[in-house]
PDB file of C-alpha atoms in Angstrom:
ATOM      1  CA  MET C   1    -142.019-124.804 -67.494  1.00  0.00           C
ATOM      2  CA  GLU C   2    -140.685-128.416 -66.093  1.00  0.00           C
ATOM      3  CA  ASP C   3    -143.331-129.915 -68.547  1.00  0.00           C
ATOM      4  CA  GLN C   4    -141.685-127.960 -70.970  1.00  0.00           C
ATOM      5  CA  ALA C   5    -138.178-129.548 -70.354  1.00  0.00           C
ATOM      6  CA  ARG C   6    -140.075-132.901 -69.950  1.00  0.00           C
ATOM      7  CA  GLU C   7    -142.037-132.338 -73.456  1.00  0.00           C
ATOM      8  CA  LEU C   8    -138.260-131.074 -75.020  1.00  0.00           C
ATOM      9  CA  LYS C   9    -136.553-133.899 -73.790  1.00  0.00           C
ATOM     10  CA  ALA C  10    -138.988-136.731 -75.053  1.00  0.00           C
ATOM     11  CA  LEU C  11    -138.402-134.409 -78.583  1.00  0.00           C
ATOM     12  CA  MET C  12    -134.863-134.399 -78.565  1.00  0.00           C
ATOM     13  CA  GLY C  13    -134.748-138.091 -79.025  1.00  0.00           C
ATOM     14  CA  LYS C  14    -137.509-138.386 -82.006  1.00  0.00           C
ATOM     15  CA  ASP C  15    -134.340-138.663 -84.919  1.00  0.00           C
ATOM     16  CA  LYS C  16    -132.688-141.606 -83.478  1.00  0.00           C
ATOM     17  CA  GLU C  17    -134.140-143.763 -86.667  1.00  0.00           C
ATOM     18  CA  HIS C  18    -133.487-140.977 -89.865  1.00  0.00           C
ATOM     19  CA  LYS C  19    -129.966-139.038 -89.389  1.00  0.00           C
ATOM     20  CA  THR C  20    -129.876-135.555 -91.005  1.00  0.00           C
ATOM     21  CA  ARG C  21    -127.224-133.578 -91.589  1.00  0.00           C
ATOM     22  CA  ILE C  22    -125.958-130.333 -89.842  1.00  0.00           C
ATOM     23  CA  ILE C  23    -123.797-128.281 -92.096  1.00  0.00           C
ATOM     24  CA  ALA C  24    -122.656-125.184 -90.918  1.00  0.00           C
ATOM     25  CA  ILE C  25    -120.903-122.901 -93.812  1.00  0.00           C
ATOM     26  CA  THR C  26    -119.046-120.132 -92.390  1.00  0.00           C
ATOM     27  CA  SER C  27    -116.128-117.617 -92.968  1.00  0.00           C
ATOM     28  CA  GLY C  28    -113.429-115.144 -90.744  1.00  0.00           C
ATOM     29  CA  LYS C  29    -115.165-112.365 -92.824  1.00  0.00           C
ATOM     30  CA  GLY C  30    -118.192-111.080 -94.939  1.00  0.00           C
ATOM     31  CA  GLY C  31    -117.530-111.006 -98.964  1.00  0.00           C
ATOM     32  CA  VAL C  32    -115.938-114.161 -99.865  1.00  0.00           C
ATOM     33  CA  GLY C  33    -119.329-115.601-101.261  1.00  0.00           C
ATOM     34  CA  LYS C  34    -120.329-117.643 -98.116  1.00  0.00           C
ATOM     35  CA  THR C  35    -124.346-116.697 -98.612  1.00  0.00           C
ATOM     36  CA  ASN C  36    -123.892-117.502-102.373  1.00  0.00           C
ATOM     37  CA  ILE C  37    -122.448-121.076-101.161  1.00  0.00           C
ATOM     38  CA  ALA C  38    -125.239-121.774 -98.990  1.00  0.00           C
ATOM     39  CA  VAL C  39    -127.823-121.281-101.050  1.00  0.00           C
ATOM     40  CA  ASN C  40    -125.839-123.358-103.876  1.00  0.00           C
ATOM     41  CA  MET C  41    -124.768-126.032-102.276  1.00  0.00           C
ATOM     42  CA  ALA C  42    -128.418-126.605-100.950  1.00  0.00           C
ATOM     43  CA  ILE C  43    -129.837-126.642-104.002  1.00  0.00           C
ATOM     44  CA  ALA C  44    -127.224-128.728-105.539  1.00  0.00           C
ATOM     45  CA  TYR C  45    -128.257-131.284-102.942  1.00  0.00           C
ATOM     46  CA  ALA C  46    -132.194-130.766-103.580  1.00  0.00           C
ATOM     47  CA  GLN C  47    -130.999-131.995-107.280  1.00  0.00           C
ATOM     48  CA  LEU C  48    -129.326-135.480-105.747  1.00  0.00           C
ATOM     49  CA  GLY C  49    -133.176-135.764-104.873  1.00  0.00           C
ATOM     50  CA  LYS C  50    -132.400-134.717-100.904  1.00  0.00           C
ATOM     51  CA  LYS C  51    -135.293-133.085 -98.571  1.00  0.00           C
ATOM     52  CA  VAL C  52    -133.013-130.147 -97.596  1.00  0.00           C
ATOM     53  CA  ILE C  53    -134.134-127.313 -95.396  1.00  0.00           C
ATOM     54  CA  LEU C  54    -131.313-123.907 -95.285  1.00  0.00           C
ATOM     55  CA  ILE C  55    -131.752-121.306 -92.789  1.00  0.00           C
ATOM     56  CA  ASP C  56    -130.454-118.223 -92.860  1.00  0.00           C
ATOM     57  CA  GLY C  57    -128.505-117.939 -89.053  1.00  0.00           C
ATOM     58  CA  ASP C  58    -127.210-114.623 -89.602  1.00  0.00           C
ATOM     59  CA  LEU C  59    -129.724-113.064 -86.530  1.00  0.00           C
ATOM     60  CA  GLY C  60    -127.717-109.628 -87.517  1.00  0.00           C
ATOM     61  CA  MET C  61    -127.978-109.049 -90.922  1.00  0.00           C
ATOM     62  CA  ALA C  62    -129.871-111.457 -92.589  1.00  0.00           C
ATOM     63  CA  ASN C  63    -129.526-112.227 -96.419  1.00  0.00           C
ATOM     64  CA  VAL C  64    -130.319-115.402 -98.169  1.00  0.00           C
ATOM     65  CA  ASN C  65    -133.698-114.289 -99.377  1.00  0.00           C
ATOM     66  CA  VAL C  66    -131.813-111.811-101.170  1.00  0.00           C
ATOM     67  CA  ILE C  67    -130.513-114.147-103.605  1.00  0.00           C
ATOM     68  CA  MET C  68    -133.647-116.150-104.244  1.00  0.00           C
ATOM     69  CA  ASN C  69    -135.183-113.231-104.198  1.00  0.00           C
ATOM     70  CA  ILE C  70    -138.015-114.287-101.773  1.00  0.00           C
ATOM     71  CA  VAL C  71    -139.979-111.870 -99.264  1.00  0.00           C
ATOM     72  CA  PRO C  72    -140.249-113.347 -96.284  1.00  0.00           C
ATOM     73  CA  LYS C  73    -143.832-112.930 -93.570  1.00  0.00           C
ATOM     74  CA  TYR C  74    -142.010-114.979 -90.639  1.00  0.00           C
ATOM     75  CA  ASN C  75    -138.655-115.145 -89.894  1.00  0.00           C
ATOM     76  CA  LEU C  76    -136.490-117.119 -86.651  1.00  0.00           C
ATOM     77  CA  MET C  77    -137.335-114.132 -84.421  1.00  0.00           C
ATOM     78  CA  HIS C  78    -141.016-115.067 -84.036  1.00  0.00           C
ATOM     79  CA  VAL C  79    -140.094-118.459 -83.028  1.00  0.00           C
ATOM     80  CA  LEU C  80    -137.420-117.298 -80.955  1.00  0.00           C
ATOM     81  CA  ASN C  81    -139.686-114.818 -79.187  1.00  0.00           C
ATOM     82  CA  HIS C  82    -142.436-117.337 -78.984  1.00  0.00           C
ATOM     83  CA  GLN C  83    -144.381-115.736 -81.934  1.00  0.00           C
ATOM     84  CA  LYS C  84    -144.247-118.593 -84.519  1.00  0.00           C
ATOM     85  CA  GLN C  85    -144.232-121.950 -84.291  1.00  0.00           C
ATOM     86  CA  MET C  86    -141.312-123.511 -86.919  1.00  0.00           C
ATOM     87  CA  SER C  87    -143.689-125.211 -89.842  1.00  0.00           C
ATOM     88  CA  GLU C  88    -145.728-121.745 -89.639  1.00  0.00           C
ATOM     89  CA  ILE C  89    -141.889-119.855 -91.222  1.00  0.00           C
ATOM     90  CA  ILE C  90    -140.602-122.179 -92.948  1.00  0.00           C
ATOM     91  CA  LEU C  91    -141.231-121.870 -96.451  1.00  0.00           C
ATOM     92  CA  ASP C  92    -140.892-123.782 -99.929  1.00  0.00           C
ATOM     93  CA  THR C  93    -138.939-122.462-102.996  1.00  0.00           C
ATOM     94  CA  GLU C  94    -139.182-122.706-106.381  1.00  0.00           C
ATOM     95  CA  PHE C  95    -135.343-124.160-106.286  1.00  0.00           C
ATOM     96  CA  GLY C  96    -136.191-127.158-104.500  1.00  0.00           C
ATOM     97  CA  ILE C  97    -135.579-126.739-101.042  1.00  0.00           C
ATOM     98  CA  LYS C  98    -136.747-125.502 -97.947  1.00  0.00           C
ATOM     99  CA  PHE C  99    -135.804-121.857 -96.129  1.00  0.00           C
ATOM    100  CA  ILE C 100    -136.135-120.817 -92.880  1.00  0.00           C
ATOM    101  CA  ALA C 101    -135.106-116.354 -92.541  1.00  0.00           C
ATOM    102  CA  GLY C 102    -133.321-115.255 -90.170  1.00  0.00           C
ATOM    103  CA  ALA C 103    -133.554-112.999 -87.759  1.00  0.00           C
ATOM    104  CA  ASN C 104    -132.576-109.785 -88.919  1.00  0.00           C
ATOM    105  CA  GLY C 105    -131.568-107.291 -86.226  1.00  0.00           C
ATOM    106  CA  PHE C 106    -130.880-109.343 -83.485  1.00  0.00           C
ATOM    107  CA  SER C 107    -128.441-108.839 -81.810  1.00  0.00           C
ATOM    108  CA  ASN C 108    -127.414-111.853 -79.046  1.00  0.00           C
ATOM    109  CA  ILE C 109    -128.819-115.031 -78.773  1.00  0.00           C
ATOM    110  CA  ALA C 110    -126.770-115.338 -75.238  1.00  0.00           C
ATOM    111  CA  ASN C 111    -129.256-112.890 -74.085  1.00  0.00           C
ATOM    112  CA  LEU C 112    -132.026-115.835 -74.947  1.00  0.00           C
ATOM    113  CA  THR C 113    -133.556-116.772 -71.860  1.00  0.00           C
ATOM    114  CA  LYS C 114    -133.957-120.400 -70.647  1.00  0.00           C
ATOM    115  CA  SER C 115    -137.792-120.636 -71.444  1.00  0.00           C
ATOM    116  CA  GLU C 116    -136.989-118.948 -74.830  1.00  0.00           C
ATOM    117  CA  LEU C 117    -134.272-121.586 -76.178  1.00  0.00           C
ATOM    118  CA  GLU C 118    -136.050-124.569 -74.669  1.00  0.00           C
ATOM    119  CA  TYR C 119    -139.365-123.109 -77.075  1.00  0.00           C
ATOM    120  CA  PHE C 120    -136.930-122.961 -80.123  1.00  0.00           C
ATOM    121  CA  ALA C 121    -135.371-126.061 -79.150  1.00  0.00           C
ATOM    122  CA  LYS C 122    -138.723-128.082 -79.573  1.00  0.00           C
ATOM    123  CA  GLU C 123    -139.351-126.499 -82.483  1.00  0.00           C
ATOM    124  CA  PHE C 124    -136.588-126.685 -84.711  1.00  0.00           C
ATOM    125  CA  SER C 125    -136.721-130.429 -83.517  1.00  0.00           C
ATOM    126  CA  SER C 126    -139.472-130.617 -86.144  1.00  0.00           C
ATOM    127  CA  LEU C 127    -137.281-130.393 -89.036  1.00  0.00           C
ATOM    128  CA  SER C 128    -135.840-133.851 -88.400  1.00  0.00           C
ATOM    129  CA  ASN C 129    -137.106-135.852 -90.962  1.00  0.00           C
ATOM    130  CA  ALA C 130    -135.403-133.356 -93.082  1.00  0.00           C
ATOM    131  CA  ASP C 131    -132.123-135.284 -95.105  1.00  0.00           C
ATOM    132  CA  ILE C 132    -129.811-131.977 -95.355  1.00  0.00           C
ATOM    133  CA  ILE C 133    -129.639-129.295 -93.336  1.00  0.00           C
ATOM    134  CA  ILE C 134    -127.162-126.056 -94.759  1.00  0.00           C
ATOM    135  CA  ILE C 135    -126.582-123.049 -91.685  1.00  0.00           C
ATOM    136  CA  ASP C 136    -125.597-119.583 -92.902  1.00  0.00           C
ATOM    137  CA  THR C 137    -124.386-118.357 -90.114  1.00  0.00           C
ATOM    138  CA  GLY C 138    -122.409-115.564 -89.819  1.00  0.00           C
ATOM    139  CA  ALA C 139    -119.717-113.793 -90.873  1.00  0.00           C
ATOM    140  CA  GLY C 140    -117.325-113.467 -87.724  1.00  0.00           C
ATOM    141  CA  ILE C 141    -116.633-115.015 -84.550  1.00  0.00           C
ATOM    142  CA  ALA C 142    -120.291-113.424 -82.840  1.00  0.00           C
ATOM    143  CA  ASN C 143    -122.147-115.816 -80.011  1.00  0.00           C
ATOM    144  CA  SER C 144    -124.749-117.299 -82.015  1.00  0.00           C
ATOM    145  CA  VAL C 145    -121.513-118.168 -85.148  1.00  0.00           C
ATOM    146  CA  LEU C 146    -119.754-120.419 -81.955  1.00  0.00           C
ATOM    147  CA  GLN C 147    -123.044-122.009 -81.420  1.00  0.00           C
ATOM    148  CA  PHE C 148    -124.092-123.132 -84.778  1.00  0.00           C
ATOM    149  CA  VAL C 149    -120.751-123.879 -85.196  1.00  0.00           C
ATOM    150  CA  ALA C 150    -120.347-125.986 -81.592  1.00  0.00           C
ATOM    151  CA  ALA C 151    -123.280-127.840 -82.612  1.00  0.00           C
ATOM    152  CA  ALA C 152    -123.559-128.651 -86.565  1.00  0.00           C
ATOM    153  CA  ASP C 153    -121.618-132.176 -87.778  1.00  0.00           C
ATOM    154  CA  GLU C 154    -119.843-130.403 -89.711  1.00  0.00           C
ATOM    155  CA  VAL C 155    -118.007-126.891 -90.453  1.00  0.00           C
ATOM    156  CA  TYR C 156    -117.184-125.901 -93.882  1.00  0.00           C
ATOM    157  CA  VAL C 157    -115.303-122.463 -93.594  1.00  0.00           C
ATOM    158  CA  VAL C 158    -114.934-120.411 -96.693  1.00  0.00           C
ATOM    159  CA  THR C 159    -111.606-118.057 -97.369  1.00  0.00           C
ATOM    160  CA  THR C 160    -110.383-116.082-101.294  1.00  0.00           C
ATOM    161  CA  PRO C 161    -107.212-116.531-102.231  1.00  0.00           C
ATOM    162  CA  GLU C 162    -107.103-112.212-100.932  1.00  0.00           C
ATOM    163  CA  THR C 163    -104.488-111.493 -97.754  1.00  0.00           C
ATOM    164  CA  THR C 164    -107.258-110.831 -95.784  1.00  0.00           C
ATOM    165  CA  ALA C 165    -109.701-113.663 -95.821  1.00  0.00           C
ATOM    166  CA  ILE C 166    -107.177-116.110 -95.407  1.00  0.00           C
ATOM    167  CA  THR C 167    -105.945-114.357 -92.413  1.00  0.00           C
ATOM    168  CA  ASP C 168    -109.017-113.976 -91.219  1.00  0.00           C
ATOM    169  CA  ALA C 169    -110.384-117.910 -92.063  1.00  0.00           C
ATOM    170  CA  TYR C 170    -107.139-118.647 -89.733  1.00  0.00           C
ATOM    171  CA  GLY C 171    -108.329-116.512 -87.305  1.00  0.00           C
ATOM    172  CA  ILE C 172    -111.961-118.490 -87.263  1.00  0.00           C
ATOM    173  CA  ILE C 173    -110.301-121.447 -86.923  1.00  0.00           C
ATOM    174  CA  LYS C 174    -108.005-120.900 -83.911  1.00  0.00           C
ATOM    175  CA  ILE C 175    -111.217-119.808 -82.279  1.00  0.00           C
ATOM    176  CA  ILE C 176    -113.020-122.863 -82.477  1.00  0.00           C
ATOM    177  CA  ALA C 177    -109.929-124.309 -82.483  1.00  0.00           C
ATOM    178  CA  THR C 178    -109.364-122.894 -78.965  1.00  0.00           C
ATOM    179  CA  GLU C 179    -112.960-121.778 -76.992  1.00  0.00           C
ATOM    180  CA  LEU C 180    -114.588-125.358 -78.470  1.00  0.00           C
ATOM    181  CA  ASP C 181    -111.976-127.371 -77.575  1.00  0.00           C
ATOM    182  CA  ASP C 182    -114.404-130.006 -75.372  1.00  0.00           C
ATOM    183  CA  ARG C 183    -114.330-131.504 -79.013  1.00  0.00           C
ATOM    184  CA  GLN C 184    -113.089-131.744 -82.314  1.00  0.00           C
ATOM    185  CA  ILE C 185    -114.914-130.226 -84.523  1.00  0.00           C
ATOM    186  CA  ASN C 186    -115.344-131.690 -88.422  1.00  0.00           C
ATOM    187  CA  ILE C 187    -114.172-128.594 -90.162  1.00  0.00           C
ATOM    188  CA  LYS C 188    -112.870-128.497 -93.789  1.00  0.00           C
ATOM    189  CA  LEU C 189    -112.511-125.728 -95.491  1.00  0.00           C
ATOM    190  CA  LEU C 190    -113.925-124.249 -99.474  1.00  0.00           C
ATOM    191  CA  VAL C 191    -112.086-121.677-101.199  1.00  0.00           C
ATOM    192  CA  ASN C 192    -113.888-119.944-103.169  1.00  0.00           C
ATOM    193  CA  LYS C 193    -112.638-117.402-106.158  1.00  0.00           C
ATOM    194  CA  VAL C 194    -109.840-118.748-107.345  1.00  0.00           C
ATOM    195  CA  HIS C 195    -107.905-118.466-110.590  1.00  0.00           C
ATOM    196  CA  SER C 196    -107.386-122.244-111.471  1.00  0.00           C
ATOM    197  CA  GLY C 197    -107.540-125.766-109.157  1.00  0.00           C
ATOM    198  CA  ASP C 198    -103.920-125.286-108.012  1.00  0.00           C
ATOM    199  CA  GLU C 199    -104.352-121.722-106.987  1.00  0.00           C
ATOM    200  CA  GLY C 200    -107.034-123.283-104.550  1.00  0.00           C
ATOM    201  CA  LYS C 201    -105.037-126.627-103.296  1.00  0.00           C
ATOM    202  CA  ARG C 202    -102.170-123.997-102.807  1.00  0.00           C
ATOM    203  CA  ILE C 203    -104.190-121.887-100.379  1.00  0.00           C
ATOM    204  CA  SER C 204    -105.643-124.587 -98.568  1.00  0.00           C
ATOM    205  CA  SER C 205    -102.629-126.358 -97.767  1.00  0.00           C
ATOM    206  CA  ARG C 206    -101.165-122.995 -96.621  1.00  0.00           C
ATOM    207  CA  ILE C 207    -103.664-122.721 -93.902  1.00  0.00           C
ATOM    208  CA  ILE C 208    -104.041-126.239 -93.105  1.00  0.00           C
ATOM    209  CA  THR C 209    -100.114-126.764 -92.553  1.00  0.00           C
ATOM    210  CA  ILE C 210    -100.415-123.411 -90.499  1.00  0.00           C
ATOM    211  CA  VAL C 211    -103.264-124.660 -88.331  1.00  0.00           C
ATOM    212  CA  GLY C 212    -101.452-128.704 -87.843  1.00  0.00           C
ATOM    213  CA  GLN C 213     -98.173-126.132 -86.298  1.00  0.00           C
ATOM    214  CA  PHE C 214     -99.958-123.890 -84.579  1.00  0.00           C
ATOM    215  CA  LEU C 215    -102.838-125.525 -83.250  1.00  0.00           C
ATOM    216  CA  ASN C 216    -102.405-128.938 -83.493  1.00  0.00           C
ATOM    217  CA  TYR C 217    -105.644-129.370 -84.665  1.00  0.00           C
ATOM    218  CA  LYS C 218    -106.529-131.452 -88.315  1.00  0.00           C
ATOM    219  CA  VAL C 219    -108.755-129.517 -91.023  1.00  0.00           C
ATOM    220  CA  GLU C 220    -109.384-130.911 -94.585  1.00  0.00           C
ATOM    221  CA  TYR C 221    -109.976-129.663 -98.177  1.00  0.00           C
ATOM    222  CA  ILE C 222    -112.881-130.593-100.038  1.00  0.00           C
ATOM    223  CA  GLY C 223    -112.360-128.239-102.928  1.00  0.00           C
ATOM    224  CA  PHE C 224    -112.660-124.601-104.861  1.00  0.00           C
ATOM    225  CA  ILE C 225    -115.285-122.696-106.533  1.00  0.00           C
ATOM    226  CA  TYR C 226    -113.851-120.815-109.822  1.00  0.00           C
ATOM    227  CA  ASP C 227    -113.410-117.417-109.733  1.00  0.00           C
ATOM    228  CA  ASP C 228    -116.521-116.504-112.793  1.00  0.00           C
ATOM    229  CA  PRO C 229    -119.278-113.162-114.066  1.00  0.00           C
ATOM    230  CA  VAL C 230    -121.789-116.228-113.400  1.00  0.00           C
ATOM    231  CA  VAL C 231    -122.206-115.397-110.409  1.00  0.00           C
ATOM    232  CA  GLN C 232    -122.120-111.825-109.922  1.00  0.00           C
ATOM    233  CA  ALA C 233    -124.766-111.585-112.693  1.00  0.00           C
ATOM    234  CA  SER C 234    -126.813-114.053-110.991  1.00  0.00           C
ATOM    235  CA  VAL C 235    -126.578-112.400-108.078  1.00  0.00           C
ATOM    236  CA  ILE C 236    -127.560-109.454-109.085  1.00  0.00           C
ATOM    237  CA  ARG C 237    -130.623-111.162-111.259  1.00  0.00           C
ATOM    238  CA  GLN C 238    -131.591-112.487-107.710  1.00  0.00           C
ATOM    239  CA  LYS C 239    -131.334-115.887-108.679  1.00  0.00           C
ATOM    240  CA  PRO C 240    -128.922-118.817-107.768  1.00  0.00           C
ATOM    241  CA  PHE C 241    -126.481-119.623-110.449  1.00  0.00           C
ATOM    242  CA  ILE C 242    -126.844-123.183-110.296  1.00  0.00           C
ATOM    243  CA  ILE C 243    -129.931-122.229-111.810  1.00  0.00           C
ATOM    244  CA  VAL C 244    -129.195-119.568-113.302  1.00  0.00           C
ATOM    245  CA  ASN C 245    -125.882-121.901-115.735  1.00  0.00           C
ATOM    246  CA  PRO C 246    -125.860-125.586-114.286  1.00  0.00           C
ATOM    247  CA  THR C 247    -122.971-125.752-116.817  1.00  0.00           C
ATOM    248  CA  SER C 248    -121.337-122.911-115.815  1.00  0.00           C
ATOM    249  CA  LYS C 249    -117.464-123.831-113.869  1.00  0.00           C
ATOM    250  CA  PRO C 250    -118.669-122.383-110.091  1.00  0.00           C
ATOM    251  CA  ALA C 251    -122.128-124.855-110.867  1.00  0.00           C
ATOM    252  CA  MET C 252    -120.245-128.179-111.173  1.00  0.00           C
ATOM    253  CA  CYS C 253    -117.652-126.712-108.788  1.00  0.00           C
ATOM    254  CA  LEU C 254    -120.167-127.409-106.294  1.00  0.00           C
ATOM    255  CA  LYS C 255    -121.734-130.243-107.856  1.00  0.00           C
ATOM    256  CA  HIS C 256    -117.584-132.009-107.399  1.00  0.00           C
ATOM    257  CA  ILE C 257    -117.485-131.235-103.773  1.00  0.00           C
ATOM    258  CA  VAL C 258    -121.427-131.493-102.803  1.00  0.00           C
ATOM    259  CA  GLY C 259    -120.898-134.935-104.208  1.00  0.00           C
ATOM    260  CA  ARG C 260    -117.407-135.853-101.792  1.00  0.00           C
ATOM    261  CA  ILE C 261    -119.342-134.374 -98.647  1.00  0.00           C
ATOM    262  CA  GLU C 262    -122.379-137.712-100.345  1.00  0.00           C
ATOM    263  CA  LYS C 263    -118.810-139.727 -99.737  1.00  0.00           C
ATOM    264  CA  THR C 264    -117.935-139.042 -96.505  1.00  0.00           C
ATOM    265  CA  GLU C 265    -119.497-141.307 -94.160  1.00  0.00           C
ATOM    266  CA  ILE C 266    -122.330-139.892 -91.578  1.00  0.00           C
ATOM    267  CA  SER C 267    -121.011-139.408 -87.686  1.00  0.00           C
ATOM    268  CA  PRO C 268    -123.391-141.602 -85.355  1.00  0.00           C
ATOM    269  CA  ASP C 269    -123.405-138.022 -83.580  1.00  0.00           C
ATOM    270  CA  ALA C 270    -125.412-136.687 -86.141  1.00  0.00           C
ATOM    271  CA  GLY C 271    -128.860-135.695 -86.192  1.00  0.00           C
ATOM    272  CA  VAL C 272    -131.200-133.133 -84.874  1.00  0.00           C
ATOM    273  CA  SER C 273    -131.297-134.200 -81.811  1.00  0.00           C
ATOM    274  CA  ASN C 274    -127.816-133.988 -80.584  1.00  0.00           C
ATOM    275  CA  PHE C 275    -127.232-130.933 -82.929  1.00  0.00           C
ATOM    276  CA  LEU C 276    -129.885-129.614 -80.356  1.00  0.00           C
ATOM    277  CA  LYS C 277    -127.608-131.044 -77.051  1.00  0.00           C
ATOM    278  CA  LYS C 278    -125.084-129.411 -78.473  1.00  0.00           C
ATOM    279  CA  PHE C 279    -127.017-126.106 -78.972  1.00  0.00           C
ATOM    280  CA  MET C 280    -128.119-126.126 -76.099  1.00  0.00           C
ATOM    281  CA  GLY C 281    -124.965-126.635 -73.547  1.00  0.00           C
ATOM    282  CA  SER C 282    -123.077-124.182 -75.632  1.00  0.00           C
ATOM    283  CA  LYS C 283    -125.105-121.995 -74.421  1.00  0.00           C
ATOM    284  CA  LYS C 284    -123.711-122.228 -70.477  1.00  0.00           C
ATOM    285  CA  LYS C 285    -119.911-121.364 -72.836  1.00  0.00           C
ATOM    286  CA  TYR C 286    -121.489-118.472 -74.389  1.00  0.00           C
ATOM    287  CA  GLY C 287    -124.666-117.037 -72.360  1.00  0.00           C
ATOM    288  CA  ALA C 288    -124.406-113.724 -70.619  1.00  0.00           C
TER     289      ALA C 288
END
């Protein structure tokens, strides 16, 4: 095990020259379109010529593959259980992105042993040649969600105009602000299923104001996505809406959001090695 730890330490320093932007997309509740946004955002990045890896980080109800009509033979569970290497489960897709399927049915990442976590970290380090890694976390505040959120360079909280979604978005931001108070997480708010740009700004302003007032925490607004029938139609077809109708309002909104992200400077701490250090460190905080 000591040899494995030394090997891991060496691997975690490999990506010093190449900065991989690692984004976690999360939400306080299900049904807000988080997974759909993650998939389409990954494709929008690929259309800019970026090397993109999309990871289904929902370790209980993984479903990213459904939106892309992919039936993966292997998933993260096989890596976590030492059955496969990361290179054996990563899939090329017709959309120009690489995809790693989630560990469907996995209950709690906190149950992983030190050896299992070290093996996962060693395998994850092989992804350091990517420009962008997007992790679609599970909804809510499970330990696995918080571990991905704590380790990511940027966290995008997705909400909608529904009162329950707004309340739950504030709830997960509060958890991040209070439970992960050892560092300032870079949180950005994305409002989905709006009928106008003004509605998106109004909702985001309400959440940002309350977060600042009661939590003394900074959250930025990154943009909105229109409510449009093309999104539901694409889900039924199991094909991303940015592919089904690239000039639709939701597709154009998402491209604009990606453009805004690209104009922001990557954190000096960005990259796979720092992600792994934070991910492994958060095990101590959320472990059983």
